[in-house]
PDB file of C-alpha atoms in Angstrom:
ATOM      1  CA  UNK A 188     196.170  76.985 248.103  1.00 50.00           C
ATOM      2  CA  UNK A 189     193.129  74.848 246.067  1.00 54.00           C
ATOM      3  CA  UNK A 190     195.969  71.807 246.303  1.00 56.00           C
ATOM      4  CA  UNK A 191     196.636  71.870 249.998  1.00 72.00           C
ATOM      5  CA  UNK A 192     192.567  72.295 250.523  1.00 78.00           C
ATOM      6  CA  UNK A 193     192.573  69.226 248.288  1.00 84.00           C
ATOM      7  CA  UNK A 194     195.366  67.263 250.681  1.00 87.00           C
ATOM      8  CA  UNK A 195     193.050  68.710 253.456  1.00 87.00           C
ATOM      9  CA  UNK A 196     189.693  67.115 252.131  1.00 86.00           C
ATOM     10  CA  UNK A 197     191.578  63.776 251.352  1.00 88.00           C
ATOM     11  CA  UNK A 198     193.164  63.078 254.557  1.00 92.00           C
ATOM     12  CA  UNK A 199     189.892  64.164 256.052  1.00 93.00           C
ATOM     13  CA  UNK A 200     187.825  61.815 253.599  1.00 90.00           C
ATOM     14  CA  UNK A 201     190.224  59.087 254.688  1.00 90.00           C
ATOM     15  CA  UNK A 202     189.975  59.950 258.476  1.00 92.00           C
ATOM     16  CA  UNK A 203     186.138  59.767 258.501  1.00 93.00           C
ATOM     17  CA  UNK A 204     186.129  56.488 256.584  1.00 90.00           C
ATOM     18  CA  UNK A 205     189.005  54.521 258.873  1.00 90.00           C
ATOM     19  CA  UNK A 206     188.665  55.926 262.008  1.00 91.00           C
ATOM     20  CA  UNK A 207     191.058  56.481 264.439  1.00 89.00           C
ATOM     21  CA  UNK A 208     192.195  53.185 266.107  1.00 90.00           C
ATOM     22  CA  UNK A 209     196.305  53.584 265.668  1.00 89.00           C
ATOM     23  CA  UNK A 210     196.397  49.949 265.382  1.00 90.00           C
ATOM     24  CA  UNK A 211     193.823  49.431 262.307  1.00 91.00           C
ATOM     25  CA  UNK A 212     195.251  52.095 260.512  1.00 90.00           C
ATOM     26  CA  UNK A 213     199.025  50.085 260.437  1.00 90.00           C
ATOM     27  CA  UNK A 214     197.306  47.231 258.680  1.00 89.00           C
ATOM     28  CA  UNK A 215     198.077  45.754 255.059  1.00 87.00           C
ATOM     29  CA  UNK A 216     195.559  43.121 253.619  1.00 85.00           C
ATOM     30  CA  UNK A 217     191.980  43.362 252.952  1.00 84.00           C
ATOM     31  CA  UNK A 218     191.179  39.872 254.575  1.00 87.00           C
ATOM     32  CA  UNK A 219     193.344  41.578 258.061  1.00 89.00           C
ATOM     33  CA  UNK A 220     191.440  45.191 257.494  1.00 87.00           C
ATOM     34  CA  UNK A 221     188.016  42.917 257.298  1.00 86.00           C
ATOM     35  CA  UNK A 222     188.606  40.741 260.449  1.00 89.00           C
ATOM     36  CA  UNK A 223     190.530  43.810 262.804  1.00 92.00           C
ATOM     37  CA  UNK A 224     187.032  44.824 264.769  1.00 91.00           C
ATOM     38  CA  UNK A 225     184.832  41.905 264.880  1.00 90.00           C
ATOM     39  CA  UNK A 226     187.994  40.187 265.998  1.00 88.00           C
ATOM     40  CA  UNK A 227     190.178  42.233 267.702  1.00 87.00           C
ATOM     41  CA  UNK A 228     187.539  44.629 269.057  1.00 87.00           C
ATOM     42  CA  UNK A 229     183.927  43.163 269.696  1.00 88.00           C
ATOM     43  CA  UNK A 230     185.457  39.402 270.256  1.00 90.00           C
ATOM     44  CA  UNK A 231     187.887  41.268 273.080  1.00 90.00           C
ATOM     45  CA  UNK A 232     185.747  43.508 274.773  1.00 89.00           C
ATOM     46  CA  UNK A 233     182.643  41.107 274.977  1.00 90.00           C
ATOM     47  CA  UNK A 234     184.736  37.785 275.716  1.00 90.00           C
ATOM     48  CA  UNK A 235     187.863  39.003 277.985  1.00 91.00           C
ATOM     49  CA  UNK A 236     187.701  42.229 278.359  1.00 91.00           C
ATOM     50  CA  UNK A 237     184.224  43.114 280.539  1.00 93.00           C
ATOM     51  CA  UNK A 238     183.914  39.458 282.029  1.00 91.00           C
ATOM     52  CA  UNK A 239     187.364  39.805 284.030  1.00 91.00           C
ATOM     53  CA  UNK A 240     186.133  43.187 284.959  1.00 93.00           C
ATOM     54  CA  UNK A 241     182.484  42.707 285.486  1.00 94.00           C
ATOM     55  CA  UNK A 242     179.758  39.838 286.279  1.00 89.00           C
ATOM     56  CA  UNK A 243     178.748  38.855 282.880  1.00 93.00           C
ATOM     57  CA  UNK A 244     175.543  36.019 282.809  1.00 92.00           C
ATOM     58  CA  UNK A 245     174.992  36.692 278.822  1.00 94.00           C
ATOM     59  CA  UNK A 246     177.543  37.378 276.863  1.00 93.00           C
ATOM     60  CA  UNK A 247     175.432  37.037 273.450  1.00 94.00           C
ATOM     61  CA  UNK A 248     173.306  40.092 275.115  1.00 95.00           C
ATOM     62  CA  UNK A 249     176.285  41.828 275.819  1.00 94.00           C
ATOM     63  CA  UNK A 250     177.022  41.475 272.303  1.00 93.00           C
ATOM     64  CA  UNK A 251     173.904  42.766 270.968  1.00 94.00           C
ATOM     65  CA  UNK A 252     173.619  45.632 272.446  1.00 95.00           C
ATOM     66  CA  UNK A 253     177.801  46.695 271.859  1.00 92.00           C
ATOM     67  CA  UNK A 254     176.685  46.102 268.264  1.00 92.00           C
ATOM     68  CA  UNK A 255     173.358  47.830 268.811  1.00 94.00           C
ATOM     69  CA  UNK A 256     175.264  50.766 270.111  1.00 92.00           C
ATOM     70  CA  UNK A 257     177.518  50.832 267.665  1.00 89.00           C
ATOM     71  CA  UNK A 258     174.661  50.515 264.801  1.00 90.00           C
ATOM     72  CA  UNK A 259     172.762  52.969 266.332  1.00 93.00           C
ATOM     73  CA  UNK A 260     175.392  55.983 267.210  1.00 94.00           C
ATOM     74  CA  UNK A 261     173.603  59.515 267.270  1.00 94.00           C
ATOM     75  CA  UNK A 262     169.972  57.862 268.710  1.00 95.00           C
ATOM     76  CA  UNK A 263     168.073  58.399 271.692  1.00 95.00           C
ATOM     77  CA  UNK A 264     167.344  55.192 272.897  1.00 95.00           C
ATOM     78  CA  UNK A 265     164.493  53.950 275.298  1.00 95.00           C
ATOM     79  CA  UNK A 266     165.725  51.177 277.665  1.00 95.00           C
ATOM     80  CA  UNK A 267     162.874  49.131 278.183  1.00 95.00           C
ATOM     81  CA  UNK A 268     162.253  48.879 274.659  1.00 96.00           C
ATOM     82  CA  UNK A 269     165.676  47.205 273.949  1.00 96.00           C
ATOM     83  CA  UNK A 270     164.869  44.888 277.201  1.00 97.00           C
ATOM     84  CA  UNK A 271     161.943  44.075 275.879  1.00 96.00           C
ATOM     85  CA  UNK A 272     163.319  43.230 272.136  1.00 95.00           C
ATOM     86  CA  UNK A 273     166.289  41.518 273.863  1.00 95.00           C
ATOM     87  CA  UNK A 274     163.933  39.413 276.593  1.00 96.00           C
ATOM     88  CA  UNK A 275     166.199  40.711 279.329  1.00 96.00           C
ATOM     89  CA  UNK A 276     165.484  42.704 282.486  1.00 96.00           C
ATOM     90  CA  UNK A 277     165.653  46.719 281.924  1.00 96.00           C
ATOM     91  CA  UNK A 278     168.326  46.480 285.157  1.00 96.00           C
ATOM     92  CA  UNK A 279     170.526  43.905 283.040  1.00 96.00           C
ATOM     93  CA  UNK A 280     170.571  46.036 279.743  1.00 96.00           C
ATOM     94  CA  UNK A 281     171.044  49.108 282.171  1.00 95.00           C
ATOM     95  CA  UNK A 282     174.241  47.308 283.836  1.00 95.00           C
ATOM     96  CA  UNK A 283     175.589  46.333 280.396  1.00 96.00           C
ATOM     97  CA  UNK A 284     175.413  49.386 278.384  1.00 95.00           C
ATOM     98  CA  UNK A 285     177.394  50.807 281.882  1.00 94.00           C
ATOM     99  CA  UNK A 286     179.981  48.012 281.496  1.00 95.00           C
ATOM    100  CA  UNK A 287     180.281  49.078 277.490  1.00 93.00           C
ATOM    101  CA  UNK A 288     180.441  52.784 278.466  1.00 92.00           C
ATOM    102  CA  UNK A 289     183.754  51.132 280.600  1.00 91.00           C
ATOM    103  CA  UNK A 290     185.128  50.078 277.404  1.00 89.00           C
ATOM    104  CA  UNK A 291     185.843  53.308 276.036  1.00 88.00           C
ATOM    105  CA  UNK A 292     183.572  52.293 272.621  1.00 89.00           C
ATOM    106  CA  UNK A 293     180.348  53.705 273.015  1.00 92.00           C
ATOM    107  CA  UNK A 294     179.024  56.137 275.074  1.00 93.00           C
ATOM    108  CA  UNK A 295     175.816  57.101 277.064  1.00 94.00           C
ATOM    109  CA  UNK A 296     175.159  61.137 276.869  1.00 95.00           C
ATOM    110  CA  UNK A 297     172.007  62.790 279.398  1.00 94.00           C
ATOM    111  CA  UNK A 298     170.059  65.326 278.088  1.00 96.00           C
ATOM    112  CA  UNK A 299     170.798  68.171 279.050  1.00 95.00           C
ATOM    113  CA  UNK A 300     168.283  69.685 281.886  1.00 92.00           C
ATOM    114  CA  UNK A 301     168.812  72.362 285.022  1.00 85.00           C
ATOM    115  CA  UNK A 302     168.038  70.143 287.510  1.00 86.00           C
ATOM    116  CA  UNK A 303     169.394  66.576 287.668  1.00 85.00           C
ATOM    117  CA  UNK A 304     166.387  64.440 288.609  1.00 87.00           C
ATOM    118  CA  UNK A 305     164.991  65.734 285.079  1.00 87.00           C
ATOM    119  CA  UNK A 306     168.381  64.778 283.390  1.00 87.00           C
ATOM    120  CA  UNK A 307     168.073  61.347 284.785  1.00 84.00           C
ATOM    121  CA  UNK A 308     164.247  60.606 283.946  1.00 88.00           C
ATOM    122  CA  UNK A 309     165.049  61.438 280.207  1.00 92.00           C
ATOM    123  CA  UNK A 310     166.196  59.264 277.771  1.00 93.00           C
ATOM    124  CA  UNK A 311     169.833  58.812 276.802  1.00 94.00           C
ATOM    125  CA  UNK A 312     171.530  59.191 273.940  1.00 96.00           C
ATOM    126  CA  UNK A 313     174.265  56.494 271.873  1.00 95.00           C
ATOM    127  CA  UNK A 314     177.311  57.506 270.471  1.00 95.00           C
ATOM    128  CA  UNK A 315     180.045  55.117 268.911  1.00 93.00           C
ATOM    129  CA  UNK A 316     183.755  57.073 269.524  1.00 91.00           C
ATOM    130  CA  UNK A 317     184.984  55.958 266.161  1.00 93.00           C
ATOM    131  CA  UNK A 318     184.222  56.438 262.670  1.00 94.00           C
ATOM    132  CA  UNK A 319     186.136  53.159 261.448  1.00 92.00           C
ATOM    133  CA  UNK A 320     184.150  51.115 263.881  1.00 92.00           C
ATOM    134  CA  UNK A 321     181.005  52.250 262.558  1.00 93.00           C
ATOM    135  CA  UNK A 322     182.013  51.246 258.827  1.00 93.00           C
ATOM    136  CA  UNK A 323     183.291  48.409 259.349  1.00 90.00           C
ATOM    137  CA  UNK A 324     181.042  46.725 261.861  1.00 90.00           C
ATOM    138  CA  UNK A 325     178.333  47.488 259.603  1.00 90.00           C
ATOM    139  CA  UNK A 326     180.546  46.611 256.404  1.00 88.00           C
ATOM    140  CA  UNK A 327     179.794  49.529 254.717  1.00 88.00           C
ATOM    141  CA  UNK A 328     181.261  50.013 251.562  1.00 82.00           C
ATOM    142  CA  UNK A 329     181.789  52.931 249.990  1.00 79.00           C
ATOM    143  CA  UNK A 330     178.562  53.129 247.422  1.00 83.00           C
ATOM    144  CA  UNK A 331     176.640  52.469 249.871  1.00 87.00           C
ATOM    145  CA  UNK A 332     177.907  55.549 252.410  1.00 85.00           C
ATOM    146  CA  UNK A 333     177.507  57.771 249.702  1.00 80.00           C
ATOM    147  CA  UNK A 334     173.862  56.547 248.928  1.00 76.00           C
ATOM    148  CA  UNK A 335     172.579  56.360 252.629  1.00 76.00           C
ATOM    149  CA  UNK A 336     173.964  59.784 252.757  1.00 77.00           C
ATOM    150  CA  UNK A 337     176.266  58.398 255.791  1.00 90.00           C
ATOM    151  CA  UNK A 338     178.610  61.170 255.795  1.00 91.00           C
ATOM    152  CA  UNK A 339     176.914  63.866 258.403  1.00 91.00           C
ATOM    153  CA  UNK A 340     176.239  60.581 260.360  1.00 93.00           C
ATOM    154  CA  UNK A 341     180.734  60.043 259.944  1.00 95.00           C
ATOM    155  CA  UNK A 342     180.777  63.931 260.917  1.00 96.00           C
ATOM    156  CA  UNK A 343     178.773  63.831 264.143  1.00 96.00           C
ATOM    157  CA  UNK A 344     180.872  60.951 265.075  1.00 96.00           C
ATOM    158  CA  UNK A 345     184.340  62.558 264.575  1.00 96.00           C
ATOM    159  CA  UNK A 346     183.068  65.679 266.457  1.00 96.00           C
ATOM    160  CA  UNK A 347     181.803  63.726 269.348  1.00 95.00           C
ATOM    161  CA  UNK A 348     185.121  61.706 269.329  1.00 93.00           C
ATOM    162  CA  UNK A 349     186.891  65.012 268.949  1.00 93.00           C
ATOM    163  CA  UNK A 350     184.905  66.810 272.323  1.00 92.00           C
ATOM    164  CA  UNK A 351     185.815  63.680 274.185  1.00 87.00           C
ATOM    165  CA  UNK A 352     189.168  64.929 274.495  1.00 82.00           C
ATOM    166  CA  UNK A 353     187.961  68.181 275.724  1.00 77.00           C
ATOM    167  CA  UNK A 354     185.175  66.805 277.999  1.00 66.00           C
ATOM    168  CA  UNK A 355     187.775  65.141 280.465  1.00 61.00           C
ATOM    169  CA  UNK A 356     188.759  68.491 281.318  1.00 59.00           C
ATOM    170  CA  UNK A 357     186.269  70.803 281.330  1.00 64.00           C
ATOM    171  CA  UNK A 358     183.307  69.169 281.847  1.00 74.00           C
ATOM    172  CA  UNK A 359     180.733  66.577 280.524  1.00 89.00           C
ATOM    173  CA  UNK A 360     179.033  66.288 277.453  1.00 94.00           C
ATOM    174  CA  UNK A 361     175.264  66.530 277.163  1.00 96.00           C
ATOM    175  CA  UNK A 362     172.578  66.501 274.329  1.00 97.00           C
ATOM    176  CA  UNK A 363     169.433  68.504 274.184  1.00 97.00           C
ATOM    177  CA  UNK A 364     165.990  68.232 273.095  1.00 95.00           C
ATOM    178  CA  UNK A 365     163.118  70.184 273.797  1.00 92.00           C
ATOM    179  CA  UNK A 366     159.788  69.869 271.569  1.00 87.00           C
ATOM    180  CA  UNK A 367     160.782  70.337 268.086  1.00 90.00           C
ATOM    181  CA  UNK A 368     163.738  72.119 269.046  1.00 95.00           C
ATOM    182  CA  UNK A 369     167.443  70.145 269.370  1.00 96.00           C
ATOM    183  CA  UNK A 370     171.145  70.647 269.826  1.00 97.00           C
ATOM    184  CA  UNK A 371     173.760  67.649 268.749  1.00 97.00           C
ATOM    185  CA  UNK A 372     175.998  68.361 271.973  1.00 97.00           C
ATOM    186  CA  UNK A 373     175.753  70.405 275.060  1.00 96.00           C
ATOM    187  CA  UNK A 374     179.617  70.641 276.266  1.00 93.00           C
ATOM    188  CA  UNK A 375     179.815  71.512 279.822  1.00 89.00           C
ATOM    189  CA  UNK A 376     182.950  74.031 280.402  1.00 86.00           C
ATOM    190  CA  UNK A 377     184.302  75.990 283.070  1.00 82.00           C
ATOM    191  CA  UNK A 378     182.981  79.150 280.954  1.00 84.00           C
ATOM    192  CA  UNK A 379     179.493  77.961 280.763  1.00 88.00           C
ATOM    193  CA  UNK A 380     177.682  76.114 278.518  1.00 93.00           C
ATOM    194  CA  UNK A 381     179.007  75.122 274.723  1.00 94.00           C
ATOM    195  CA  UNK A 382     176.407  74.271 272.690  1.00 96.00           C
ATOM    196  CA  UNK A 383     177.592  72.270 269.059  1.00 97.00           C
ATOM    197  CA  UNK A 384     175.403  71.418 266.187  1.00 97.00           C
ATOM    198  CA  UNK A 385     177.098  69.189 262.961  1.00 96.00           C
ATOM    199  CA  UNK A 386     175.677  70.609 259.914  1.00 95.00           C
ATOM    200  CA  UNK A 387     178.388  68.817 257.470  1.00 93.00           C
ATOM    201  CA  UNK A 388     176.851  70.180 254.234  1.00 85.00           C
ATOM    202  CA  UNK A 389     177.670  73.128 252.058  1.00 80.00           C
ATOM    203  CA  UNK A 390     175.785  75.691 252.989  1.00 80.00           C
ATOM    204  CA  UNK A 391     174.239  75.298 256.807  1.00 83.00           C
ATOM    205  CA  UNK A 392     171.116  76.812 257.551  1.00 81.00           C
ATOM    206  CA  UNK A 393     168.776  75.258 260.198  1.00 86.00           C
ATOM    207  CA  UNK A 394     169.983  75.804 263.434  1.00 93.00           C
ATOM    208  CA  UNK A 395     167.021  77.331 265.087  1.00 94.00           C
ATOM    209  CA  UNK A 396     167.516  74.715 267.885  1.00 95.00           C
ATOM    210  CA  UNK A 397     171.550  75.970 268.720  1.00 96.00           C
ATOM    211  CA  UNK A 398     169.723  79.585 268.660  1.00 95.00           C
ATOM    212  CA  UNK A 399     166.965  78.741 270.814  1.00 96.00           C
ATOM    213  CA  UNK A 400     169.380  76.793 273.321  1.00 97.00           C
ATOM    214  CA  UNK A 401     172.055  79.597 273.149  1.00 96.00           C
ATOM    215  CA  UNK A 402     169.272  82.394 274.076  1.00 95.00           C
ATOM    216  CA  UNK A 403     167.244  80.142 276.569  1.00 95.00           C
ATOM    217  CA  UNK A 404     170.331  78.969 278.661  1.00 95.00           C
ATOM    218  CA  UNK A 405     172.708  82.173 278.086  1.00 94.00           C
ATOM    219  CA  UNK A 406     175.392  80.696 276.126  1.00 95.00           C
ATOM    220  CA  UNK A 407     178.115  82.952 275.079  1.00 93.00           C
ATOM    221  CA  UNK A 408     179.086  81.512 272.058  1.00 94.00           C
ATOM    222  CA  UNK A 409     177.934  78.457 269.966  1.00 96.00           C
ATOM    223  CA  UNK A 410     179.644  75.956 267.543  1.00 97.00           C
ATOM    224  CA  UNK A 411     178.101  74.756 264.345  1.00 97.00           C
ATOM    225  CA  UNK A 412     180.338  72.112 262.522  1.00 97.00           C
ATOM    226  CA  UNK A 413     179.988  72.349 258.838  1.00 96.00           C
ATOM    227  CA  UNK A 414     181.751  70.961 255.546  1.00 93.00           C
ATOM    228  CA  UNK A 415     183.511  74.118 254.710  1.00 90.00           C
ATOM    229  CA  UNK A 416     182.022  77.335 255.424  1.00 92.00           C
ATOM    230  CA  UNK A 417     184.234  79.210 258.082  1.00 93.00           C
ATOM    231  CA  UNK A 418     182.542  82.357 259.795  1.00 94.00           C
ATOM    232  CA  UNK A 419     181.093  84.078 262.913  1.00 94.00           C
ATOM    233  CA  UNK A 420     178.077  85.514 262.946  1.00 92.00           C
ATOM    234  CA  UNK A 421     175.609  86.379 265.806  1.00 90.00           C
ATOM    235  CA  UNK A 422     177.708  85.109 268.708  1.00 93.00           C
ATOM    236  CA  UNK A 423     177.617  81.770 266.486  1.00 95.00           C
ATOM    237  CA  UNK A 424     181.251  80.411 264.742  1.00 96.00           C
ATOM    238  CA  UNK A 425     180.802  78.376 261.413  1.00 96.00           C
ATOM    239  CA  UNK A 426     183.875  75.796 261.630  1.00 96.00           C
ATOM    240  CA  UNK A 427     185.054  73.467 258.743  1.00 95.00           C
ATOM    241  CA  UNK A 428     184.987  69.625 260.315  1.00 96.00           C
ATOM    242  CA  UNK A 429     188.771  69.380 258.983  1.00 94.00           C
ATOM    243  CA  UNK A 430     189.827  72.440 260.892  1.00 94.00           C
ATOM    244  CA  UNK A 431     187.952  71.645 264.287  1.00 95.00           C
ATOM    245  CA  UNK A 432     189.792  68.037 264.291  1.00 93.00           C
ATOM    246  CA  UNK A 433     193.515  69.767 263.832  1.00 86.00           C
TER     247      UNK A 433
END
């Protein structure tokens, strides 16, 4: 049992540090591993990809902000700022973020609200769908994951990647945020609201923000992703990251 929990936490380790992309994963080489997403990935989807698709006036804009998005996966972001720091119109960086959502590499989540005039006056938030994309954009190595204390940023990732799949048929996903109080993912199902928190550490204990969500909205149940603990308790269920992504 301890050796297939250690195959488990290796393959997962290895998962959360090369991502998902079938083709990436097939390589051999460091120089080929090093060059696969600026090249094959950011080069494509700004230079071929969303120009034959969409009206594209700046593609070095359209860079920035697919590498801004990627960079900045798990932020809420405020528009006008990044028009501002980019010297573009808020309308431009609003069409291009929509034409990078197209891609299928990043993603735009609302915040969750009853009504939705208030989910579209909030701010959004940025998710990158892969893990491998993350690292090596950012060409992380492995020292310096471990000393940024990157991992529950590789966690949240994986999840959201993982509740994409479920998303396209039950529902959308949200975020939430409310004062001090917040919730990682709001997923949208045809049982009601699922509320998800990633707490990848060893022994998860703030979640005062899935509570507060779960009693304010009347959630049934609630999902906190952790690094190993496995449990229900209080209408809450404790799930190892490994197990949620089999």
């Amino acid at each position: 049992l301890a050796l297939h929990r250690k195959e488990i936490a290796l393959q997962l380790h290895q998962y959360l540090l090369r991502g998902g992309f079938p083709e990436f994963l097939q390589l051999k080489g460091e120089r080929a591993v090093r060059q696969y997403f600026p090249e094959n990935i950011v080069e494509r989807v700004v230079y071929h990809d969303i120009p034959e698709a969409f009206r594209v006036a700046d593609r070095g804009l359209l860079q920035n902000l697919l590498l801004y998005s990627i960079f900045h996966s798990g932020s809420i972001i405020n528009i006008n700022e990044i028009a501002s720091t980019n010297q573009a119109t808020r309308q431009t960086v609003s069409d291009y973020l929509y034409y990078l959502q197209a891609s299928m590499l990043v993603r735009l989540l609302e915040k969750y609200a009853k009504t939705e005039a208030s989910r579209l006056r909030a701010f959004r938030k940025l998710y990158t769908v892969d893990t491998g994309l993350y690292i090596h954009l950012q060409r992380l190595t492995s020292g310096q994951i471990e000393g940024k204390g990157i991992w529950g940023n590789l966690a949240e990732i994986a999840t959201f990647a993982q509740l994409n799949c479920y998303a396209g048929v039950s529902g959308k996903i949200f975020y939430f945020r409310e004062r001090n109080m917040e919730v990682d993912f709001v997923l949208e199902t045809l049982r009601g609201l699922l509320p998800v928190e990633v707490k990848y550490r060893e022994a998860p204990k703030d979640i005062k923000g899935l509570r507060y969500f779960k009693e304010r909205f009347k959630s049934k149940m609630a999902v906190v992703i952790t690094k190993d603990t496995l449990k229900a308790e209080n209408g809450v269920l404790f799930v190892p990251l490994s197990l949620f992504l089999s």
